[in-house]
Coordinates of C-alpha atoms and ligand atoms in Angstrom, one line a residue:
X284 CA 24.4 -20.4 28.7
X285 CA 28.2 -21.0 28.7
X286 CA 30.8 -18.4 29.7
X287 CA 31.8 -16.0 26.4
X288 CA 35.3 -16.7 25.6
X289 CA 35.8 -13.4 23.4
X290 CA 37.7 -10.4 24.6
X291 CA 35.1 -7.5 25.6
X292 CA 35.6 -4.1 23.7
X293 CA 34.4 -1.0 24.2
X294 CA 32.9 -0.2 20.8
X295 CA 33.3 3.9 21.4
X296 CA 37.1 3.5 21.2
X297 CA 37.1 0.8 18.2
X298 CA 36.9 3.8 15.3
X299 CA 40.2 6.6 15.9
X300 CA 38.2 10.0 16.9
X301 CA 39.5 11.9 14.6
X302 CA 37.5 9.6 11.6
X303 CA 34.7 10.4 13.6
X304 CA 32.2 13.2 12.2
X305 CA 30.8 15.6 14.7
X306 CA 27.9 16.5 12.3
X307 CA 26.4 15.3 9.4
X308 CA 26.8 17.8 6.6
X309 CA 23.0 18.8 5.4
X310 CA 21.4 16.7 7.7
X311 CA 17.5 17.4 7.1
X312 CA 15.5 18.7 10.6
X313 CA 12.3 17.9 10.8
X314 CA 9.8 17.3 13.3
X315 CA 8.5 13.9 14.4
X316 CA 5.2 15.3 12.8
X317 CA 6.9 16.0 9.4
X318 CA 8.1 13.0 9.2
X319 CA 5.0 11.1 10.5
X320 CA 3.1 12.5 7.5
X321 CA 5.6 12.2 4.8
X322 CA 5.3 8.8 5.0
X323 CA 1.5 8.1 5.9
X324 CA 1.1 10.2 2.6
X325 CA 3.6 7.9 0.8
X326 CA 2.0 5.1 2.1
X327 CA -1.4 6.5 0.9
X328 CA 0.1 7.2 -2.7
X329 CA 0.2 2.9 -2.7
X330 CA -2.6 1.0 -3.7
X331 CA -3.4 -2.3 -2.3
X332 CA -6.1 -4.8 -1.2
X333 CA -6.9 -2.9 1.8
X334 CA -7.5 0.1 0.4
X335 CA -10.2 -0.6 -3.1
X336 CA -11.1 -3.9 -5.2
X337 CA -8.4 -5.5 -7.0
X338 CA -9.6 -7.2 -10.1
X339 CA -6.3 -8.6 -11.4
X340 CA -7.0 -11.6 -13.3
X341 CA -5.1 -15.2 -12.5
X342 CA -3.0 -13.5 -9.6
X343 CA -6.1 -14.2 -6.8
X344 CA -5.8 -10.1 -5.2
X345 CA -7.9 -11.4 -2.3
X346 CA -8.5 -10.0 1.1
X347 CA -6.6 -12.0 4.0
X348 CA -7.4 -12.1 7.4
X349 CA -5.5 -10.2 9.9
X350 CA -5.7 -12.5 12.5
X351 CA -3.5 -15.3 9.6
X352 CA -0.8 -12.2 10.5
X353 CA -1.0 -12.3 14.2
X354 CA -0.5 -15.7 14.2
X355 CA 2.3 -15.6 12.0
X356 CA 4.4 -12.9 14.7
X357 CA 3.2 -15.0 17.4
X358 CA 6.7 -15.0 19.6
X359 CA 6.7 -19.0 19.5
X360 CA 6.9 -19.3 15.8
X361 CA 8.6 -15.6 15.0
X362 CA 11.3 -17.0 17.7
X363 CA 12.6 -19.8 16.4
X364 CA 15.8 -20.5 14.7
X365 CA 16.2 -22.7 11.8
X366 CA 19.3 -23.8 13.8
X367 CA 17.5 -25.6 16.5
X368 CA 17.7 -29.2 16.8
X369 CA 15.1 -31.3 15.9
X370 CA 14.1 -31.9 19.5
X371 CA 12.8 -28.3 19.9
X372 CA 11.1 -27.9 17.0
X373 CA 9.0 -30.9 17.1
X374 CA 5.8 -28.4 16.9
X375 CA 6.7 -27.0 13.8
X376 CA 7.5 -30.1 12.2
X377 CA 4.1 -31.4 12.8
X378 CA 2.6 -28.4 11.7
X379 CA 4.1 -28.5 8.3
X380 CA 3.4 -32.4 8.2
X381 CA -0.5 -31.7 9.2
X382 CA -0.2 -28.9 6.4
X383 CA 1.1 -31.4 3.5
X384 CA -1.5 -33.3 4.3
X385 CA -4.7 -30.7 4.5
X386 CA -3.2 -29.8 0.5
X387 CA -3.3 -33.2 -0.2
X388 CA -6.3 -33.9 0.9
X389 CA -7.6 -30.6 -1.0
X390 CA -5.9 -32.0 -4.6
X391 CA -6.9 -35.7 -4.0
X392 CA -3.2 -36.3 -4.0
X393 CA -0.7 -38.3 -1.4
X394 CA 2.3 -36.3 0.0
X395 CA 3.5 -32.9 -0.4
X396 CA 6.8 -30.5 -0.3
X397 CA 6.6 -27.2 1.2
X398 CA 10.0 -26.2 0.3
X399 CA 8.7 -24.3 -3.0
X400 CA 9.2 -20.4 -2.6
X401 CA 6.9 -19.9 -5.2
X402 CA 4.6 -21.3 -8.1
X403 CA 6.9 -21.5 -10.6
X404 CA 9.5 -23.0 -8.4
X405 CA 7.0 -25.6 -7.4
X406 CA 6.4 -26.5 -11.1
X407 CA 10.2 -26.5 -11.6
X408 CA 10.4 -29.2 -8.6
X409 CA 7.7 -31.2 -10.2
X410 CA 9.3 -31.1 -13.7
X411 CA 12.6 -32.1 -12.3
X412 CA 11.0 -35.0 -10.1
X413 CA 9.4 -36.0 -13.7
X414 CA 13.1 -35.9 -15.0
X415 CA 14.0 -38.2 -12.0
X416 CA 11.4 -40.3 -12.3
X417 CA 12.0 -40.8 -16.3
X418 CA 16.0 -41.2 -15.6
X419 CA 15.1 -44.0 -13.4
X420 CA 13.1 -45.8 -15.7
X421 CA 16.2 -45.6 -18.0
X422 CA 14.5 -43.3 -20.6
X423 CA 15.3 -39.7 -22.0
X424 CA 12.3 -38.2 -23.4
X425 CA 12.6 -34.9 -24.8
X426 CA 9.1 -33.1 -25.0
X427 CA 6.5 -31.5 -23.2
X428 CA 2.9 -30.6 -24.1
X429 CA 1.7 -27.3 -23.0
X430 CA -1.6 -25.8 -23.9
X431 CA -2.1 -22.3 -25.4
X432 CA -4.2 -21.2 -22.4
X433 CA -1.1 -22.3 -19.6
X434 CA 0.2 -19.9 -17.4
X435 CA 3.5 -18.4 -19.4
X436 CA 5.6 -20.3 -16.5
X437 CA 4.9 -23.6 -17.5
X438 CA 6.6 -23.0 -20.6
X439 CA 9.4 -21.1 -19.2
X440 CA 9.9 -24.2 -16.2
X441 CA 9.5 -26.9 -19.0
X442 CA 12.7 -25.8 -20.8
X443 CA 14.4 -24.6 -18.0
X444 CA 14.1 -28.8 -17.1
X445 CA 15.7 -28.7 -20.7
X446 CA 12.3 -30.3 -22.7
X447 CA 11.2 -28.1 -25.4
X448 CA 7.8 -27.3 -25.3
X449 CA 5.0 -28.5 -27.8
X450 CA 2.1 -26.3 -28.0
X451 CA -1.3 -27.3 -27.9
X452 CA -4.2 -25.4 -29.5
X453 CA -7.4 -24.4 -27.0
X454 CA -10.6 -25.6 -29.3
X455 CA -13.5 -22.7 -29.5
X456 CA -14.5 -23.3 -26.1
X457 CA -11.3 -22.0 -24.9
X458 CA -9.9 -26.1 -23.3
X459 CA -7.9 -28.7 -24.6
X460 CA -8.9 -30.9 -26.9
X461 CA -8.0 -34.5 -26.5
X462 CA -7.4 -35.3 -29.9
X463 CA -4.9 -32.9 -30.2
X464 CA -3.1 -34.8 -27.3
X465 CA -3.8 -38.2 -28.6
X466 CA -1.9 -36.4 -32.4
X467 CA 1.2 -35.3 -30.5
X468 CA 1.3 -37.4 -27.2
X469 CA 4.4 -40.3 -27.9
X470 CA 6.8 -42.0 -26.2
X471 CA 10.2 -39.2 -26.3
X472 CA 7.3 -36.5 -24.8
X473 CA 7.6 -36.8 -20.8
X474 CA 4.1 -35.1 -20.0
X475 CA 1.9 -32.4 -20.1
X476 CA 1.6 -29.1 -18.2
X477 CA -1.9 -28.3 -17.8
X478 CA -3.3 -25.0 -16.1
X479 CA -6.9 -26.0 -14.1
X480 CA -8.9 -23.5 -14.8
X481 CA -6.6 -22.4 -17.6
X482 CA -6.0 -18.8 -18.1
X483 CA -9.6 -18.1 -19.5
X484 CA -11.2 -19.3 -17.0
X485 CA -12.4 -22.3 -17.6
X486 CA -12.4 -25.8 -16.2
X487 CA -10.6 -28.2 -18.1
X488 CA -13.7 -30.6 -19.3
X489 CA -11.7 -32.8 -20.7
X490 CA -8.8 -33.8 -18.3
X491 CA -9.3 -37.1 -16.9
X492 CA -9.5 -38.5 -20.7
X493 CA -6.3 -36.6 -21.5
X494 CA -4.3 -37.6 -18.1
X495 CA -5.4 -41.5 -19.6
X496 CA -3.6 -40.9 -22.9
X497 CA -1.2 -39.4 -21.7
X498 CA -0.5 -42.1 -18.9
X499 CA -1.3 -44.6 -21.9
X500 CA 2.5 -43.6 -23.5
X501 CA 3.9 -43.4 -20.0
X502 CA 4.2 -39.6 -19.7
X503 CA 3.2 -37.6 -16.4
X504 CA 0.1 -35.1 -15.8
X505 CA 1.4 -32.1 -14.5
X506 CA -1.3 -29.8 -13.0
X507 CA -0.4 -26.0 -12.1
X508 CA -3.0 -25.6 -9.7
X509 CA -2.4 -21.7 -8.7
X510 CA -6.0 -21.1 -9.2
X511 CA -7.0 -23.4 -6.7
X512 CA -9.3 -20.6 -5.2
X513 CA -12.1 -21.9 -8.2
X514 CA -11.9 -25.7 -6.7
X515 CA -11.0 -26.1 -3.3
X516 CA -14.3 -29.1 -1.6
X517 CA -15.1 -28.9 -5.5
X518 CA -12.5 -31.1 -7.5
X519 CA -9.9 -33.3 -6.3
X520 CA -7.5 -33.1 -9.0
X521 CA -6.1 -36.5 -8.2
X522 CA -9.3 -37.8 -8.9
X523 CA -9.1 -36.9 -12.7
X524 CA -5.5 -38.4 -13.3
X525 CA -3.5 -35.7 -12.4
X526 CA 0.4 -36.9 -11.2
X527 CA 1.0 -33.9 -9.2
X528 CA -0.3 -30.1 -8.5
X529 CA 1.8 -27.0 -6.9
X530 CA -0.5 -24.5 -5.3
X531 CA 0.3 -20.8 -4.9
X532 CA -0.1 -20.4 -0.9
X533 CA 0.5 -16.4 -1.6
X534 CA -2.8 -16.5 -3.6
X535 CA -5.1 -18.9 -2.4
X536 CA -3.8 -19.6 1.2
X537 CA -4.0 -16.1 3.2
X538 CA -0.2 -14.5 2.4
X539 CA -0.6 -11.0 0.2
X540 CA 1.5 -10.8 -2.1
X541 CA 2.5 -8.3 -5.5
X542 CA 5.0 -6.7 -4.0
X543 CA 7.6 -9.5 -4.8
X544 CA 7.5 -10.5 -0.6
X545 CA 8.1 -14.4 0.1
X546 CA 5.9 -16.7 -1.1
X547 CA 5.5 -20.7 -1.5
X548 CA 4.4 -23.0 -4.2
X549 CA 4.0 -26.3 -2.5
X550 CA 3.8 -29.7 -4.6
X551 CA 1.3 -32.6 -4.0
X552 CA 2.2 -35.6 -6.1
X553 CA 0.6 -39.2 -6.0
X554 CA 2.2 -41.9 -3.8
X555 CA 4.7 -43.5 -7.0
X556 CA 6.5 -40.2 -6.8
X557 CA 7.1 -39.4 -3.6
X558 CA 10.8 -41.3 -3.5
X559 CA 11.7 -38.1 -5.4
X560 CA 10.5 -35.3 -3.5
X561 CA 13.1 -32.7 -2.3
X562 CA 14.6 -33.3 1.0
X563 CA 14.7 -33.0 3.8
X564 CA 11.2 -35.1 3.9
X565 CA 9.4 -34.5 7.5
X566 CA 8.2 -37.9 8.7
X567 CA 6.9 -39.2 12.0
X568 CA 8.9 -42.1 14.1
X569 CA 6.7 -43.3 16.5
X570 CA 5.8 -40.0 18.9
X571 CA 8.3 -38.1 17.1
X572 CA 9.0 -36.2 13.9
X573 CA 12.3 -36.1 12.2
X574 CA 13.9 -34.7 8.7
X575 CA 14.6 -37.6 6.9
X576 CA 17.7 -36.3 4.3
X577 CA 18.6 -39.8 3.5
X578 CA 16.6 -40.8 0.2
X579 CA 18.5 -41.6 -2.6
X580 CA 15.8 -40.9 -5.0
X581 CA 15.6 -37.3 -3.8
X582 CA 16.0 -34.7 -6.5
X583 CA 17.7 -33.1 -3.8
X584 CA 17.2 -29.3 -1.9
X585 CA 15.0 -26.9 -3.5
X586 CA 14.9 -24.1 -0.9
X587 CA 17.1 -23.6 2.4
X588 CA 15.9 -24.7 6.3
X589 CA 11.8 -25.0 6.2
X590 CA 11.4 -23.0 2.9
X591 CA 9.1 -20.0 3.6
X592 CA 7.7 -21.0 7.3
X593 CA 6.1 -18.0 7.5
X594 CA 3.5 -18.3 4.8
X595 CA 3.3 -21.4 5.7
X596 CA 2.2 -20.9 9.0
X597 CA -0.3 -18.5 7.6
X598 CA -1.9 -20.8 5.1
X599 CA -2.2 -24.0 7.9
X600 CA -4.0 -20.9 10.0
X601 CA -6.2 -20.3 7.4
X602 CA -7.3 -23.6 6.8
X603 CA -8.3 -23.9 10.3
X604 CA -10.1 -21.4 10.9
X605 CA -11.9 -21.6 7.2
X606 CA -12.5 -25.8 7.4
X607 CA -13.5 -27.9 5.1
X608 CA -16.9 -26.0 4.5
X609 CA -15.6 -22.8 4.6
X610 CA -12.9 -23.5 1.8
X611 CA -15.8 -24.8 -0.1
X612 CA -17.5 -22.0 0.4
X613 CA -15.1 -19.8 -0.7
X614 CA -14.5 -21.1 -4.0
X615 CA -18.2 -21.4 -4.7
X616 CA -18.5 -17.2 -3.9
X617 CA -15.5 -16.7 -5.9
X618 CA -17.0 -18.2 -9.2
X619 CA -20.2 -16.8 -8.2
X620 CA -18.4 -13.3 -8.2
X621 CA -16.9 -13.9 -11.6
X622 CA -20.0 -14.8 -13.4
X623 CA -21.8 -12.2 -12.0
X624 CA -19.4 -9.4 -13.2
X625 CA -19.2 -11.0 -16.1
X626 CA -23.0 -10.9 -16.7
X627 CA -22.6 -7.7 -15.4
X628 CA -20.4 -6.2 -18.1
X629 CA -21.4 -8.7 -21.3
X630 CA -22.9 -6.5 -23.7
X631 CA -20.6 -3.3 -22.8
X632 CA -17.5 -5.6 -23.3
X633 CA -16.8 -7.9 -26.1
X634 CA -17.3 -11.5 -24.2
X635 CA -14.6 -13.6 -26.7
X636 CA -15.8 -16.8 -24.7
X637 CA -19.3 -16.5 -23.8
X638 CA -19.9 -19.2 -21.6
X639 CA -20.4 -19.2 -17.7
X640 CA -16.9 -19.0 -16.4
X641 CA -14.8 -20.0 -12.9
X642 CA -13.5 -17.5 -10.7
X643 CA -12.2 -15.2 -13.6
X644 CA -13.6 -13.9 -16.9
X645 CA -11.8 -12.5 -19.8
X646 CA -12.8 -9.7 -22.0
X647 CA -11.9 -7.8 -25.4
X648 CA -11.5 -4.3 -26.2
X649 CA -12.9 -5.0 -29.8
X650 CA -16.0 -2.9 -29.6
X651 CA -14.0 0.2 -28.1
X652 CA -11.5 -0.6 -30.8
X653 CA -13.6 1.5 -33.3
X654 CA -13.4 4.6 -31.1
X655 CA -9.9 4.4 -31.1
X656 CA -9.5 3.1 -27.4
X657 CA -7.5 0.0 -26.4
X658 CA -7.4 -1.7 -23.6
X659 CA -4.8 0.1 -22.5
X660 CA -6.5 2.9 -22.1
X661 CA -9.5 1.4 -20.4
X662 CA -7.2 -0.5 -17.4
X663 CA -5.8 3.3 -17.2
X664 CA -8.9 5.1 -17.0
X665 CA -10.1 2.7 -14.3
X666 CA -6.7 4.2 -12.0
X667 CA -8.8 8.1 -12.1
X668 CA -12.1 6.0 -10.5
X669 CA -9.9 4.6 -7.8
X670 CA -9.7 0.4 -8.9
X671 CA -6.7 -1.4 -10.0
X672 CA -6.9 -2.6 -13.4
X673 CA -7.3 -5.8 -14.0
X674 CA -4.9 -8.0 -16.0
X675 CA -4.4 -6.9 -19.8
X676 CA -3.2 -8.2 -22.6
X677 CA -2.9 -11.8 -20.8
X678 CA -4.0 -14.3 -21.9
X679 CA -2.0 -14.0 -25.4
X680 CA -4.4 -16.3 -27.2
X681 CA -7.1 -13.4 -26.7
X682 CA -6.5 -9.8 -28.5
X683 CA -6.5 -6.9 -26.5
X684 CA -7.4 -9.3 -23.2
X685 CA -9.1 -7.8 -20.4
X686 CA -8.8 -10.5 -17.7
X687 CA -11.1 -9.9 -14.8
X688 CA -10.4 -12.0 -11.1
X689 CA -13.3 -10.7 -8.5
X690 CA -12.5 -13.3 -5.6
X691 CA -14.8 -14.4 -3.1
X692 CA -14.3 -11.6 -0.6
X693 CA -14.9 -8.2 -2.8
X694 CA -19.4 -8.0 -1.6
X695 CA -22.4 -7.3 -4.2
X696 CA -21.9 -3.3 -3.5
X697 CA -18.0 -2.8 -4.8
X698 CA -18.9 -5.2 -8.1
X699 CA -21.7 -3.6 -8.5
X700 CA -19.5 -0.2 -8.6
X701 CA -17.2 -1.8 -10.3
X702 CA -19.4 -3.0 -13.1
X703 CA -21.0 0.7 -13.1
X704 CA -17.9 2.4 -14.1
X705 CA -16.7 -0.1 -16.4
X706 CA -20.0 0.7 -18.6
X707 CA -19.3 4.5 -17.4
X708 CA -15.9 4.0 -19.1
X709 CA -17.5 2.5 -22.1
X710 CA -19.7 5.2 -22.6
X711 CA -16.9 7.7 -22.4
X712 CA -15.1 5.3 -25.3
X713 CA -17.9 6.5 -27.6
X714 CA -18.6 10.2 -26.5
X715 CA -15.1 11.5 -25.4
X716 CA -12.1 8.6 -26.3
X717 CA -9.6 11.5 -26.3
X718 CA -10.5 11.7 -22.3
X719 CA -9.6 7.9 -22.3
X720 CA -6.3 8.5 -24.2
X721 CA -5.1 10.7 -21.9
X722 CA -5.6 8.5 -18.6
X723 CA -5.1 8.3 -15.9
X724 CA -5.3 12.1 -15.1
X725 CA -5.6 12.5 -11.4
X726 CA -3.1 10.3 -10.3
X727 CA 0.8 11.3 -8.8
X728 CA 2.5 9.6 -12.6
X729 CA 0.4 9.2 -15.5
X730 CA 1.5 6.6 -18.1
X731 CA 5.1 5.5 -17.8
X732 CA 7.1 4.5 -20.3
X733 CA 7.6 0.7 -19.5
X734 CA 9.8 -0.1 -22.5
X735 CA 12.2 2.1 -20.6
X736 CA 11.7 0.9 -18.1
X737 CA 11.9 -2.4 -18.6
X738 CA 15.3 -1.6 -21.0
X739 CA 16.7 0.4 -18.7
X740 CA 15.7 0.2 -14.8
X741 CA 17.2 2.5 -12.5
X742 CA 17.4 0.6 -9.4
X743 CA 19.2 3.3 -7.4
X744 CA 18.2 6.5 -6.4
X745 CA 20.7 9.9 -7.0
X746 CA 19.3 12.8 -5.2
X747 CA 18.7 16.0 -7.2
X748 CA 20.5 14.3 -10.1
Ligands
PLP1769 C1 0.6 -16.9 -10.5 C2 0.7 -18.1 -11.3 C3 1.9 -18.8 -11.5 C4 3.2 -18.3 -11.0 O1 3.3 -18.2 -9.6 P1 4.5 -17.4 -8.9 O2 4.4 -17.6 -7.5 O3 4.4 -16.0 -9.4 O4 5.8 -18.1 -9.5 C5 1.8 -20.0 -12.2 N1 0.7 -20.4 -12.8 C6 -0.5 -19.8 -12.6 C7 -1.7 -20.3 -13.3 C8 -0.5 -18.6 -11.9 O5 -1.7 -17.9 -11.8

């Protein structure tokens, strides 16, 4: 290390004595104890994967190995400095480069970006390389087709890229028709945004023919592939036309998430597209790798240094240890779970789609509806057996949704419990719905008034005030 060249101070003579305070005015004692169990009470006042089944429907609440973690505060990776030259990083450059490539492989696609800090920035880079792409081309199109079933981001990314978006109706099996495609696809729409398995759960049948007309006008297939956990060794999205496909690593990939932490959204795209990825772009020279920034097709930066290394560390961990057959396997339990809850709970629950499903089901509060209870209520009540609710009211093309995600990891006993209290509840919608009303009743806060919250946050805390 080189000598310091700044002046030493003693920091207990920096701040005049007499600013000092001697005491803190009402400073709370307590014992180590006290405090101990304050917060292992708080922390038991939280709910989370570790503690009870988490049903919540398109967000993938699945249990991730600890050892993912470990690896992740190993000293070598936690250590490093996004600082250090090239030379002394040449581990984690191959890492991430083995890692674009394992997600390639597992879409059927070519290269991929890891810079995306989450899914909806990963369909934002897309949707901007698809602007790039077009601008190059020396054309200015102005739409893009999103299904009714999508994910709401899709939307939201598509016009923040500036297209408006063009909805497309879901036929009565709950997928995209490709008539309606071949009705609104033309040359001034740049592509469309499809969600495999959409939002009810269900495969997109119907794909490859719509990526062809599509392609046919030149527009792009964008795929929003954050449910991956239905096809990974199933589908190789590539295969069915798709132009590119973010994945969420913070669902599928071994990173918990909910609790807003940091993420990534990583894109795949075929080979044409690749001159427009974000830089830097990690390639190898000989024995060596190097961040290539020089590519003047590049939409540019998406996400500062390596984007989120330490999810993706977690993810190329996973994959590992998992393989090939294991993240087959996975998938394969996950829509096994799915179907069998929903088998489980057809006949309690109104089923809006009844047709085997992938690794989530959606149902409808309609026969509840005539006791008075919503689905509201019902995702409440579950709170006083000890589950999260699942997702409500989501997808919007489905009244009073009640969108159910088991994942692979929740065993036959906890769906089984599961599936018993959800016909519990509905037998309490019909003998005692005033009991559902009022739900949840044994919890710390009962229902909160989200409008208010949502108008009106308080983000900062004013004791006794
Ligand atoms: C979760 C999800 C997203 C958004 O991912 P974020 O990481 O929250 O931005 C997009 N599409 C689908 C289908 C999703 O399930």
């Amino acid at each position: 290390m080189p000598r310091w060249d700044v002046e030493v101070v003693d920091v207990n003579n920096l701040i005049p004595s007499h600013l000092l305070r001697k005491e803190l005015e009402g400073f709370p004692q307590l014992s180590e104890m006290d405090v101990v169990r304050h917060f292992t009470r708080l922390s038991q006042w939280n709910y989370g994967v570790d503690s009870g089944f988490y049903p919540l429907g398109s967000c993938t609440m699945k249990y991730n190995p600890k050892i993912n973690e470990e690896v992740a505060g190993m000293k070598g990776f936690a250590h490093i400095h996004p600082y250090q030259p090239e030379s002394l990083v040449q581990g984690i450059l191959k890492l991430m480069v083995e890692l674009g490539g394992f997600l390639s492989e597992i879409t059927g696609m070519d290269q991929a970006t890891l810079q995306p800090a989450a899914g909806a920035h990963g369909e934002l880079t897309g949707m901007m390389m698809i602007r790039a792409v077009l601008q190059a081309r020396g054309e200015k199109r102005k739409r893009v087709l999103v299904p009714d079933t999508a994910h709401g981001t899709n939307c939201s990314t598509s016009t923040v890229a500036s297209y408006q978006v063009v909805e497309i109706k879901s036929n009565e099996r709950g997928v995209i028709p490709p008539r309606k495609v071949e009705e609104l696809m033309d040359e001034e729409v740049a592509g469309i945004m499809v969600t495999n398995p959409n939002t009810l759960g269900f495969f997109e049948e119907h794909l490859a023919e719509i990526a062809e007309i599509v392609h046919r006008k030149g527009g792009f297939v964008y795929c929003d592939g954050a449910n991956l956990n239905a096809l990974m060794g199933i589908v190789k999205l590539g295969d069915l036309g798709v132009d590119m496909v973010h994945l969420n690593l913070h669902k599928t990939f071994s990173t918990p998430h909910g609790g807003g932490g940091p993420g990534a959204g990583p894109l795949a795209v075929k080979r044409e597209l690749a001159p427009f990825l974000p830089v830097p772009v990690i390639e190898k020279e000989g024995e060596t790798y190097r961040l290539n920034y020089d590519r003047s097709q590049s939409i540019g930066r998406m996400k500062a240094f390596y984007g989120n290394f330490g999810v993706i560390l977690k993810a190329y961990a996973y994959i590992l240890s998992m393989g090939a057959e294991g993240l087959k396997r996975a998938s394969e339990m996950a829509v096994l779970n799915a179907n069998y809850l929903m088998k489980g709970l057809k006949g309690s629950y109104h089923l809006p789609y009844d047709r085997p499903c992938m690794h989530e089901c959606v149902f409808t509060d309609r026969y509840q509806e005539k006791h008075h209870v919503s689905t509201l209520d019902i995702a409440k009540r579950l709170i006083d057996y000890g589950f999260h609710p699942p997702t409500i009211y989501f997808p919007l093309v489905v009244k009073g949704a009640l969108m159910m995600e088991p994942t692979e990891t929740e065993g036959k006993e906890e769906l089984d419990r599961f599936i018993e209290t959800m016909m519990a509840i509905a037998k309490e919608a019909e003998e005692n719905p005033d009991l559902l009303r009022q739900a949840p009743t044994k919890v710390k806060v009962r229902r909160l008034d989200e409008i208010l919250a949502a108008r009106k946050p308080k983000l900062k805390w004013i004791p006794n005030k």
